[in-house]
Coordinates of N, CA and C and ligand atoms in Angstrom, one line a residue:
M4 N 146.6 -104.3 46.0 CA 145.0 -104.5 46.4 C 144.4 -104.2 48.0
P5 N 143.4 -104.1 48.3 CA 143.1 -104.0 49.4 C 143.1 -105.0 50.9
A6 N 143.7 -104.6 51.8 CA 143.9 -106.2 52.8 C 142.7 -106.9 52.7
A7 N 141.6 -106.1 53.0 CA 139.9 -106.8 53.7 C 139.7 -107.6 51.9
T8 N 140.0 -107.7 50.8 CA 140.0 -107.8 49.2 C 140.5 -109.4 49.8
A9 N 141.9 -108.9 50.0 CA 142.8 -110.4 49.8 C 142.5 -111.3 50.7
V10 N 142.4 -111.3 51.6 CA 142.5 -111.6 53.1 C 140.6 -112.6 52.7
G11 N 139.9 -112.3 52.6 CA 138.1 -112.7 52.2 C 138.1 -113.5 54.0
V12 N 138.0 -112.7 54.7 CA 137.6 -112.9 56.0 C 136.7 -111.6 56.6
G13 N 135.6 -110.8 55.2 CA 135.0 -110.2 55.6 C 136.1 -108.7 55.9
L14 N 135.3 -107.7 56.6 CA 136.1 -106.3 56.1 C 137.1 -106.0 57.0
D15 N 137.0 -106.7 58.7 CA 137.6 -106.4 59.9 C 138.3 -107.7 59.7
S16 N 139.5 -108.3 59.8 CA 139.6 -109.1 60.5 C 140.2 -109.4 62.1
A17 N 140.4 -108.1 62.4 CA 140.4 -107.9 63.9 C 138.9 -108.6 64.5
A18 N 137.6 -108.1 64.2 CA 136.9 -108.6 64.8 C 137.0 -109.7 64.3
V19 N 137.0 -110.8 63.4 CA 137.0 -112.4 63.6 C 137.7 -112.6 64.3
R20 N 139.0 -112.4 64.4 CA 139.7 -112.9 65.3 C 139.7 -112.8 67.2
N21 N 139.0 -112.0 67.1 CA 138.2 -111.5 68.5 C 137.2 -112.2 68.9
R22 N 135.8 -112.5 68.1 CA 135.3 -113.8 68.3 C 135.8 -114.9 68.7
M23 N 137.1 -115.2 68.1 CA 137.8 -116.4 68.3 C 138.6 -116.6 69.5
V24 N 139.2 -115.1 69.7 CA 139.9 -114.8 71.2 C 138.9 -115.0 72.3
Q25 N 137.7 -115.0 71.6 CA 136.8 -114.7 72.7 C 136.3 -116.7 73.5
K26 N 136.4 -117.2 71.7 CA 136.0 -118.3 72.0 C 136.6 -119.0 72.7
L27 N 138.2 -118.6 72.7 CA 139.5 -119.4 73.2 C 139.4 -118.9 75.4
A28 N 139.4 -117.8 75.4 CA 138.7 -117.8 77.1 C 137.9 -118.5 77.7
A29 N 136.5 -118.6 76.6 CA 135.0 -119.8 76.5 C 135.6 -121.0 77.6
G30 N 137.0 -121.5 76.2 CA 137.3 -122.8 76.7 C 138.5 -122.7 78.0
G31 N 138.3 -121.7 78.0 CA 140.0 -121.7 79.2 C 141.0 -121.2 79.0
I32 N 141.3 -120.7 78.5 CA 142.7 -120.1 78.8 C 142.2 -118.6 79.0
T33 N 143.2 -118.3 79.8 CA 142.9 -117.7 81.1 C 144.2 -116.3 81.2
S34 N 145.5 -116.9 80.5 CA 146.8 -116.2 80.2 C 146.4 -114.7 78.7
P35 N 146.4 -113.6 80.1 CA 146.4 -112.0 78.9 C 147.2 -112.5 78.2
A36 N 148.1 -112.5 77.9 CA 149.3 -112.4 77.0 C 149.4 -113.6 75.8
V37 N 148.6 -114.5 76.4 CA 148.5 -115.5 75.2 C 147.2 -115.2 74.5
L38 N 146.4 -114.9 74.9 CA 144.8 -114.1 74.2 C 145.5 -112.8 73.5
Q39 N 146.6 -112.3 74.3 CA 146.5 -110.8 73.3 C 147.2 -111.4 71.9
A40 N 148.2 -112.7 72.6 CA 149.1 -112.7 70.9 C 148.0 -113.2 70.4
M41 N 147.3 -114.3 70.5 CA 145.9 -115.1 69.2 C 145.4 -113.6 68.7
A42 N 145.1 -112.2 69.5 CA 144.6 -111.9 68.8 C 145.2 -110.5 67.9
T43 N 146.4 -111.0 68.2 CA 147.3 -109.9 67.4 C 147.8 -110.6 65.9
V44 N 148.0 -112.1 66.1 CA 148.8 -112.8 65.0 C 147.5 -113.0 63.7
E45 N 147.3 -112.7 62.6 CA 146.6 -112.6 61.5 C 147.1 -114.2 61.4
R46 N 146.2 -114.8 61.9 CA 146.4 -116.7 60.9 C 146.2 -116.7 59.3
H47 N 145.0 -115.7 59.2 CA 144.8 -116.0 58.0 C 146.0 -115.4 56.8
R48 N 146.6 -115.0 56.9 CA 148.2 -115.2 56.3 C 149.0 -116.1 56.2
F49 N 148.6 -116.9 57.2 CA 149.8 -118.5 57.1 C 149.1 -119.7 56.5
V50 N 147.7 -119.4 55.8 CA 147.4 -120.4 55.2 C 146.9 -120.3 54.0
D51 N 146.4 -121.1 52.5 CA 146.2 -121.1 51.5 C 145.2 -119.6 51.3
S52 N 144.8 -119.4 49.9 CA 143.6 -118.2 49.6 C 142.8 -119.0 50.0
G53 N 142.4 -120.4 49.5 CA 141.4 -120.8 49.1 C 140.8 -121.5 50.6
L54 N 141.8 -121.4 52.0 CA 140.9 -121.6 53.8 C 140.9 -120.5 53.8
V55 N 141.2 -119.3 53.5 CA 141.1 -118.1 54.1 C 139.5 -117.8 55.1
N56 N 139.1 -118.4 55.0 CA 137.7 -118.3 55.3 C 137.4 -119.0 56.3
Q57 N 138.3 -120.4 57.3 CA 138.6 -121.2 58.1 C 139.1 -120.8 58.9
A58 N 140.6 -119.2 58.4 CA 141.3 -120.0 59.3 C 140.8 -119.3 61.1
Y59 N 139.6 -118.5 61.2 CA 139.9 -118.0 62.3 C 138.6 -119.2 63.4
E60 N 138.4 -120.3 62.4 CA 138.0 -121.9 63.1 C 138.6 -122.2 63.7
D61 N 138.5 -123.2 64.9 CA 139.5 -123.6 65.6 C 139.5 -125.2 64.8
T62 N 140.1 -124.8 64.0 CA 140.3 -127.1 63.4 C 142.0 -126.6 62.1
S63 N 142.5 -127.5 62.5 CA 144.5 -127.8 61.7 C 143.4 -127.5 60.2
L64 N 144.5 -126.8 59.6 CA 144.5 -126.8 58.0 C 145.4 -127.4 57.6
P65 N 145.5 -128.0 56.7 CA 146.2 -128.2 55.4 C 147.5 -127.0 55.0
I66 N 148.7 -127.5 55.3 CA 149.3 -126.3 54.6 C 150.2 -126.3 53.7
G67 N 150.2 -127.6 53.0 CA 151.3 -128.4 52.0 C 152.2 -129.5 52.2
L68 N 152.9 -130.1 51.4 CA 153.4 -131.7 52.0 C 153.0 -132.1 52.8
G69 N 151.3 -132.6 53.1 CA 150.9 -133.3 54.4 C 151.1 -133.3 55.6
Q70 N 151.6 -131.6 55.6 CA 152.0 -130.8 57.1 C 150.3 -130.4 57.4
T71 N 150.1 -130.0 58.7 CA 149.4 -129.1 59.3 C 148.9 -128.5 60.0
I72 N 148.6 -127.3 60.2 CA 148.2 -125.8 60.9 C 148.5 -126.4 62.3
S73 N 148.2 -126.0 63.7 CA 147.4 -126.7 64.7 C 146.1 -125.7 64.6
K74 N 145.3 -126.5 65.2 CA 144.5 -125.3 65.6 C 144.7 -124.3 66.5
P75 N 143.8 -123.1 67.0 CA 144.0 -122.4 67.4 C 143.9 -122.7 69.2
S76 N 143.1 -123.5 69.9 CA 142.7 -123.6 71.1 C 144.6 -124.6 71.7
V77 N 144.6 -125.4 70.5 CA 146.1 -126.4 70.4 C 147.1 -125.3 71.1
V78 N 147.3 -124.2 70.1 CA 148.7 -123.5 70.2 C 148.3 -122.9 71.5
A79 N 147.4 -121.4 71.5 CA 147.1 -121.1 72.7 C 147.1 -122.7 74.0
R80 N 147.1 -123.2 74.0 CA 147.1 -123.9 75.1 C 148.6 -124.1 75.3
M81 N 149.0 -124.7 74.5 CA 150.8 -124.9 74.3 C 151.7 -124.3 75.1
C82 N 151.0 -122.6 74.4 CA 151.9 -121.5 75.0 C 151.9 -120.7 76.7
E83 N 150.1 -121.2 76.6 CA 149.8 -121.0 78.1 C 151.0 -122.3 79.0
L84 N 151.1 -123.3 78.8 CA 151.6 -123.9 79.4 C 153.7 -124.0 79.4
L85 N 153.8 -123.3 78.4 CA 155.2 -123.0 78.1 C 154.8 -121.8 79.3
L86 N 154.3 -121.0 79.4 CA 154.1 -119.4 80.0 C 154.4 -119.7 81.7
S87 N 153.8 -120.7 82.1 CA 154.1 -121.2 83.5 C 155.1 -122.3 84.1
A88 N 156.1 -122.0 82.8 CA 156.9 -122.6 83.6 C 157.8 -121.5 85.0
E89 N 158.3 -122.5 85.4 CA 159.3 -121.6 86.7 C 159.8 -120.4 86.4
S90 N 160.9 -120.6 85.0 CA 161.3 -119.5 84.9 C 160.7 -118.4 84.1
A91 N 159.7 -118.8 83.0 CA 159.0 -118.1 83.2 C 157.7 -117.4 84.2
R92 N 157.6 -117.7 85.0 CA 156.9 -116.3 86.2 C 158.4 -116.3 87.3
A93 N 159.0 -117.2 87.3 CA 160.1 -116.0 88.2 C 160.6 -115.0 87.5
G94 N 160.8 -115.2 86.4 CA 161.1 -113.6 85.2 C 160.5 -112.8 84.4
G95 N 159.4 -113.4 84.8 CA 158.3 -112.3 84.1 C 157.9 -111.8 82.9
G96 N 158.4 -113.4 82.5 CA 158.2 -113.9 80.9 C 158.5 -114.6 80.3
L97 N 158.5 -115.0 79.2 CA 159.7 -116.2 78.6 C 161.0 -115.7 77.9
A98 N 162.3 -116.0 78.4 CA 163.6 -115.9 77.2 C 163.4 -115.8 75.9
R99 N 164.8 -117.5 75.9 CA 164.3 -117.9 74.7 C 163.7 -119.1 74.6
V100 N 162.8 -119.7 73.6 CA 162.5 -120.4 73.3 C 162.9 -121.5 72.4
L101 N 162.4 -122.7 71.9 CA 162.7 -123.6 70.7 C 161.6 -124.2 70.5
E102 N 161.0 -123.9 69.1 CA 160.5 -124.9 68.3 C 160.8 -125.7 68.0
I103 N 160.0 -127.0 67.4 CA 160.7 -128.0 66.7 C 159.2 -128.0 65.5
G104 N 159.7 -127.9 64.3 CA 158.3 -127.9 63.3 C 157.7 -125.9 63.6
T105 N 158.1 -125.7 61.9 CA 158.0 -124.2 62.4 C 157.1 -124.4 61.4
G106 N 156.7 -125.6 60.6 CA 155.7 -125.4 59.4 C 155.4 -124.3 58.8
C107 N 154.1 -123.8 58.9 CA 154.1 -122.4 57.7 C 154.2 -121.0 59.1
G108 N 154.7 -121.2 59.7 CA 155.6 -120.0 60.9 C 154.5 -119.5 61.7
Y109 N 153.3 -120.2 61.4 CA 152.3 -119.6 63.1 C 152.5 -119.5 64.0
Q110 N 152.9 -120.5 64.4 CA 152.7 -121.1 65.9 C 153.6 -119.5 66.3
A111 N 155.0 -119.5 65.5 CA 156.3 -118.7 66.1 C 155.9 -117.8 66.4
A112 N 155.0 -117.3 64.8 CA 154.9 -116.0 65.0 C 153.8 -115.7 66.2
V113 N 153.4 -116.5 66.5 CA 152.6 -116.3 68.2 C 154.0 -116.7 68.9
L114 N 154.7 -117.1 69.3 CA 155.9 -117.4 70.3 C 156.2 -115.9 70.2
G115 N 156.8 -115.5 69.1 CA 157.4 -113.8 68.9 C 156.4 -113.4 69.6
Q116 N 155.4 -113.6 70.0 CA 154.9 -112.1 71.3 C 154.8 -112.2 72.6
L117 N 156.1 -113.5 72.8 CA 155.5 -113.9 74.0 C 157.2 -114.1 74.6
A118 N 157.8 -114.5 73.5 CA 159.2 -114.3 74.6 C 160.2 -114.1 73.6
R119 N 161.6 -113.4 74.0 CA 162.2 -112.7 73.9 C 162.6 -112.9 72.8
E120 N 163.5 -114.1 72.4 CA 164.0 -115.0 71.1 C 163.0 -116.1 71.1
V121 N 162.9 -116.8 69.8 CA 162.3 -117.8 69.1 C 163.3 -118.2 68.5
Y122 N 163.5 -119.4 68.5 CA 164.4 -120.3 67.6 C 163.4 -121.1 67.1
T123 N 163.0 -121.3 65.6 CA 162.0 -122.5 65.3 C 162.8 -123.3 63.8
I124 N 163.0 -124.4 63.8 CA 163.1 -125.3 63.2 C 162.2 -126.4 62.3
E125 N 162.7 -125.7 61.3 CA 161.9 -127.1 60.6 C 163.0 -127.8 59.5
R126 N 162.0 -129.4 59.3 CA 163.1 -130.0 58.8 C 162.0 -130.0 57.3
L127 N 161.6 -129.4 56.6 CA 161.1 -129.6 55.2 C 161.3 -128.3 54.6
R128 N 162.4 -128.3 53.0 CA 162.5 -126.8 53.1 C 161.4 -126.1 52.4
G129 N 160.3 -126.6 51.5 CA 159.6 -126.1 51.2 C 158.6 -125.3 52.2
L130 N 158.2 -126.0 53.2 CA 158.1 -125.3 54.1 C 158.6 -124.1 55.4
H131 N 160.0 -124.6 55.1 CA 160.7 -123.6 55.8 C 160.6 -122.6 54.7
D132 N 160.9 -122.5 53.8 CA 161.1 -121.3 52.4 C 159.6 -120.5 52.7
K133 N 158.4 -121.5 53.2 CA 157.3 -120.8 52.9 C 157.0 -120.0 54.2
A134 N 157.4 -120.8 55.5 CA 157.6 -119.6 56.8 C 158.4 -118.4 56.3
R135 N 159.2 -118.6 55.9 CA 160.1 -117.1 56.0 C 158.8 -116.5 55.3
D136 N 158.7 -116.6 53.9 CA 157.7 -115.6 52.9 C 157.3 -115.5 53.6
N137 N 156.2 -115.8 54.8 CA 154.7 -115.9 55.6 C 154.9 -114.8 56.3
L138 N 156.2 -114.9 56.8 CA 156.8 -114.2 58.2 C 157.4 -113.0 58.2
R139 N 158.0 -112.4 56.6 CA 158.3 -110.9 56.2 C 158.0 -110.5 56.7
P140 N 156.2 -110.0 55.9 CA 155.2 -108.4 56.2 C 155.7 -108.6 57.7
F141 N 155.2 -109.3 58.8 CA 155.6 -108.9 60.0 C 157.0 -108.6 60.9
R142 N 157.7 -108.5 60.3 CA 159.0 -108.1 60.5 C 159.1 -108.2 62.3
L143 N 159.3 -109.7 62.4 CA 160.0 -109.9 63.4 C 160.9 -110.3 63.6
A144 N 161.9 -109.5 64.4 CA 163.2 -109.2 64.6 C 163.4 -111.0 65.3
N145 N 162.8 -110.8 66.8 CA 162.8 -111.8 67.4 C 162.7 -113.5 66.8
V146 N 162.1 -113.6 65.9 CA 162.3 -115.2 65.8 C 163.5 -115.4 64.6
H147 N 164.1 -117.2 64.3 CA 165.1 -117.3 63.8 C 164.8 -118.5 63.2
L148 N 164.4 -118.2 62.0 CA 164.1 -120.0 61.4 C 165.3 -120.6 60.7
M149 N 165.3 -121.6 60.9 CA 166.1 -122.6 60.7 C 165.9 -123.8 59.8
L150 N 166.3 -123.9 59.2 CA 166.3 -125.8 58.1 C 166.9 -127.1 58.8
G151 N 166.7 -127.7 59.2 CA 167.3 -128.8 59.8 C 166.5 -129.9 60.8
D152 N 167.3 -130.7 61.1 CA 166.6 -132.0 62.3 C 166.3 -131.3 63.2
G153 N 165.1 -131.4 63.6 CA 164.9 -130.7 65.1 C 164.5 -131.7 66.5
M154 N 165.0 -132.9 65.5 CA 165.1 -133.9 66.7 C 166.5 -133.4 68.1
L155 N 166.9 -133.3 67.1 CA 169.0 -133.0 67.3 C 168.5 -131.7 68.4
G156 N 166.8 -131.0 68.0 CA 167.3 -129.7 68.6 C 167.8 -129.1 68.1
Y157 N 168.4 -127.3 68.5 CA 169.1 -126.7 68.4 C 170.2 -126.1 69.3
A158 N 171.5 -127.3 69.5 CA 172.4 -126.9 70.2 C 173.1 -125.2 70.9
K159 N 173.0 -124.7 69.2 CA 173.8 -122.8 69.2 C 173.1 -122.1 70.1
G160 N 171.0 -122.2 69.9 CA 170.5 -121.4 70.6 C 170.4 -122.2 72.3
A161 N 171.0 -123.0 72.9 CA 170.7 -123.4 74.4 C 171.2 -122.7 75.0
P162 N 171.3 -122.4 76.5 CA 170.2 -123.1 76.7 C 168.8 -122.8 77.3
Y163 N 167.0 -123.5 76.5 CA 166.3 -122.9 76.6 C 165.4 -122.8 77.1
A164 N 164.4 -121.5 77.6 CA 163.8 -121.6 78.6 C 162.3 -122.4 77.8
A165 N 162.1 -122.3 77.2 CA 161.0 -123.3 76.8 C 161.5 -123.6 75.8
I166 N 160.7 -125.5 75.2 CA 160.8 -125.9 74.1 C 159.6 -126.6 73.5
I167 N 158.9 -126.2 72.3 CA 157.4 -126.7 72.0 C 157.8 -127.6 70.7
A168 N 157.1 -128.7 71.0 CA 157.2 -129.7 69.4 C 155.6 -129.9 68.5
A169 N 155.4 -128.9 67.5 CA 154.3 -129.5 66.8 C 154.3 -130.6 66.2
A170 N 154.7 -131.4 66.5 CA 155.2 -133.0 65.7 C 155.5 -134.0 66.5
G171 N 154.8 -135.0 66.6 CA 154.9 -136.1 68.0 C 155.3 -137.7 67.6
G172 N 156.3 -137.6 68.6 CA 157.2 -138.5 68.8 C 157.5 -140.2 69.8
D173 N 157.5 -141.0 69.7 CA 157.6 -141.9 70.6 C 158.4 -141.5 72.0
A174 N 159.2 -141.0 71.8 CA 160.4 -140.8 73.4 C 160.3 -138.9 72.6
V175 N 160.9 -138.7 74.3 CA 161.4 -137.4 74.2 C 162.8 -137.2 73.5
P176 N 163.3 -136.9 72.2 CA 164.9 -136.9 71.9 C 165.5 -136.4 73.0
Q177 N 167.1 -137.0 73.8 CA 168.0 -136.2 74.6 C 167.9 -135.2 74.4
E178 N 168.9 -134.7 73.7 CA 169.0 -133.0 73.5 C 168.0 -132.2 74.1
W179 N 167.1 -132.8 73.9 CA 165.5 -131.6 74.6 C 165.9 -131.4 75.5
C180 N 166.2 -132.6 76.3 CA 166.0 -132.3 78.0 C 167.3 -131.8 77.6
D181 N 168.8 -132.1 77.3 CA 169.8 -131.2 77.2 C 169.7 -129.5 77.2
Q182 N 169.5 -129.2 76.4 CA 169.4 -128.0 75.7 C 167.6 -127.5 76.8
L183 N 167.3 -128.1 77.5 CA 166.6 -127.0 78.5 C 167.1 -126.5 79.7
A184 N 167.0 -125.0 79.6 CA 167.9 -125.1 81.0 C 166.9 -125.1 82.5
V185 N 167.5 -124.9 83.5 CA 167.2 -125.5 84.8 C 166.0 -124.5 85.1
G186 N 164.6 -124.8 85.7 CA 163.6 -124.2 84.9 C 162.8 -124.0 84.0
G187 N 163.2 -124.3 82.8 CA 162.5 -124.5 81.7 C 161.6 -125.6 81.8
R188 N 160.3 -125.4 80.5 CA 160.0 -126.3 80.2 C 159.6 -126.4 78.9
L189 N 159.2 -128.4 79.0 CA 159.2 -128.7 77.4 C 157.7 -129.2 77.1
V190 N 156.8 -129.3 75.9 CA 155.6 -129.1 75.7 C 155.9 -129.8 74.6
A191 N 155.1 -131.0 73.7 CA 155.3 -132.0 73.2 C 154.5 -133.0 73.1
P192 N 153.8 -133.1 72.0 CA 152.7 -134.2 71.8 C 153.6 -135.7 71.9
M193 N 153.4 -136.7 72.3 CA 154.1 -138.1 72.4 C 153.1 -139.0 72.7
A194 N 153.2 -140.3 71.9 CA 152.6 -141.4 72.0 C 153.4 -142.2 73.1
L195 N 152.2 -142.2 73.8 CA 152.4 -144.1 75.0 C 151.9 -145.1 74.6
T196 N 152.5 -146.1 75.0 CA 152.5 -147.5 74.8 C 151.2 -148.0 74.5
G197 N 150.6 -148.1 73.0 CA 149.4 -148.2 72.4 C 149.0 -147.4 71.1
G198 N 149.7 -146.5 71.4 CA 150.1 -145.6 70.0 C 148.6 -144.0 70.6
Q199 N 148.3 -144.6 71.4 CA 147.9 -143.0 72.3 C 148.7 -141.5 72.2
Q200 N 148.0 -140.8 71.1 CA 149.3 -139.2 71.4 C 148.4 -138.6 72.9
V201 N 149.5 -138.0 73.6 CA 149.4 -137.1 74.5 C 150.1 -135.7 74.2
L202 N 149.8 -134.6 74.9 CA 151.1 -133.7 75.2 C 151.3 -134.0 76.3
L203 N 152.6 -134.0 76.1 CA 153.5 -134.1 78.0 C 154.0 -133.0 77.9
V204 N 154.3 -132.8 79.4 CA 155.2 -131.6 79.8 C 156.4 -132.1 80.6
I205 N 157.5 -131.1 80.4 CA 158.7 -132.2 81.1 C 159.5 -130.5 81.6
D206 N 159.1 -130.6 83.2 CA 159.6 -129.4 84.1 C 161.2 -129.9 84.4
K207 N 162.5 -128.7 84.3 CA 163.3 -129.2 84.3 C 164.0 -128.5 85.9
T208 N 163.7 -129.2 86.7 CA 163.9 -128.4 88.2 C 165.4 -129.0 88.3
P209 N 165.7 -128.3 89.8 CA 167.5 -128.4 90.4 C 167.8 -129.8 90.2
H210 N 166.1 -130.8 90.7 CA 166.5 -132.0 91.2 C 166.1 -132.9 89.8
G211 N 166.4 -132.4 89.2 CA 165.9 -133.5 87.6 C 164.4 -133.4 86.9
L212 N 164.6 -133.7 86.1 CA 163.0 -133.5 85.1 C 162.2 -134.2 85.8
K213 N 161.0 -133.7 85.6 CA 159.6 -133.8 86.0 C 158.1 -134.1 85.2
Q214 N 158.3 -135.3 84.8 CA 156.9 -135.1 83.5 C 155.6 -135.3 83.9
S215 N 154.8 -134.6 83.6 CA 153.4 -134.7 83.1 C 152.7 -135.5 81.9
V216 N 151.6 -135.6 82.0 CA 151.2 -136.3 80.4 C 149.8 -135.2 80.7
L217 N 149.4 -134.9 80.0 CA 148.0 -134.2 79.7 C 146.6 -134.9 78.6
E218 N 146.0 -133.9 78.0 CA 145.4 -134.4 77.2 C 145.4 -135.0 75.7
P219 N 144.7 -136.2 75.4 CA 145.5 -136.5 73.5 C 145.2 -135.1 73.2
V220 N 145.9 -135.6 72.2 CA 146.4 -134.4 70.8 C 146.0 -135.0 69.6
H221 N 146.4 -134.8 68.4 CA 146.8 -135.5 66.9 C 147.1 -134.3 66.1
F222 N 148.7 -134.7 66.2 CA 149.7 -133.9 65.8 C 150.2 -135.2 64.5
V223 N 151.2 -134.3 63.4 CA 151.7 -134.6 62.3 C 152.8 -135.3 62.8
P224 N 153.1 -136.9 62.8 CA 154.7 -137.4 62.9 C 155.6 -136.2 63.0
L225 N 156.5 -136.8 64.3 CA 157.8 -135.6 64.6 C 158.9 -137.0 63.5
K226 N 159.8 -136.3 62.5 CA 160.7 -137.3 61.2 C 162.3 -136.7 61.6
S227 N 162.8 -137.4 61.3 CA 164.5 -137.0 60.7 C 164.8 -136.6 60.3
G228 N 165.7 -135.9 59.5 CA 167.1 -136.1 58.5 C 165.8 -134.8 58.0
I229 N 166.3 -134.0 57.1 CA 165.8 -133.1 56.2 C 165.1 -133.7 54.9
A230 N 164.7 -132.7 54.4 CA 164.2 -133.3 53.2 C 163.7 -131.9 52.1
Ligands
LIG17 N1 153.9 -124.8 64.2 C1 153.7 -125.0 63.2 C2 152.6 -126.6 62.9 C3 153.3 -127.4 61.6 S1 152.9 -129.4 61.9 C4 152.5 -123.8 62.6 O1 152.2 -123.5 62.9 O2 152.6 -124.3 61.5 C5 154.7 -130.1 61.9 C6 155.3 -129.5 61.3 O3 156.7 -130.3 62.1 C7 156.0 -130.4 59.9 O4 155.9 -129.1 59.4 C8 156.6 -131.3 59.7 O5 157.9 -131.2 58.4 C9 158.2 -130.3 61.1 N2 158.7 -131.7 61.5 C10 158.9 -133.0 62.0 N3 159.2 -133.4 62.1 C11 160.6 -132.7 62.4 C12 161.8 -132.7 62.6 N4 162.1 -133.6 63.4 N5 162.2 -131.4 62.7 C13 162.2 -129.9 62.4 N6 160.5 -129.7 61.8 C14 159.9 -131.2 61.9

């Protein structure tokens, strides 16, 4: 079946994607590398066939097992924050990145365009398998999928230039900070006291951790253990 028929997003999904990218730029995303990555990765290949027509809208969508693929604007925003890490600016790009919460694999594919190596960990076997299937046609040799509890990070790949969480908890696990390289940056949704979830940025400097609280966000909960 020709791809255009299979995807149902019109004859040219690149045109639809470019419109999405224009909206991201209008919304404040300035990094050419991030905009390029968002233009490259075919988000419609990561959602169920009934949802492909919404794949390029700025909305989160269900991916099964009660989880969601994040909105394009949030994916772009978080990736842009990672690229502004001290080590990424000094090194001309991102070295090794850890993603907590592979989900359908979309953000991992975007990160695969931006980083030298991407380690992504998912606690739900069904989604880990789905992400593997979704990512196979892209043949991204630098994206490594793991089944496991991302609350513990992934020590084997450490230290990371960046850690990005796609699920929100009440506190940043110590392991994440330990596994971050000096000059590296962590971006994660986190609940403040009172329950409001915000985007948190932690920079690991030679003098210690520096934390910034950014805008409110809505992510699925970070949970422990494998299921
Ligand atoms: N980046 C994903 C978003 C998935 S939603 C995408 O592009 O599709 C967040 C994911 O985090 C869910 O799949 C959820 O199962 C997973 N998750 C939650 N807690 C986790 C943990 N401790 N370790 C690994 N994955 C976790």
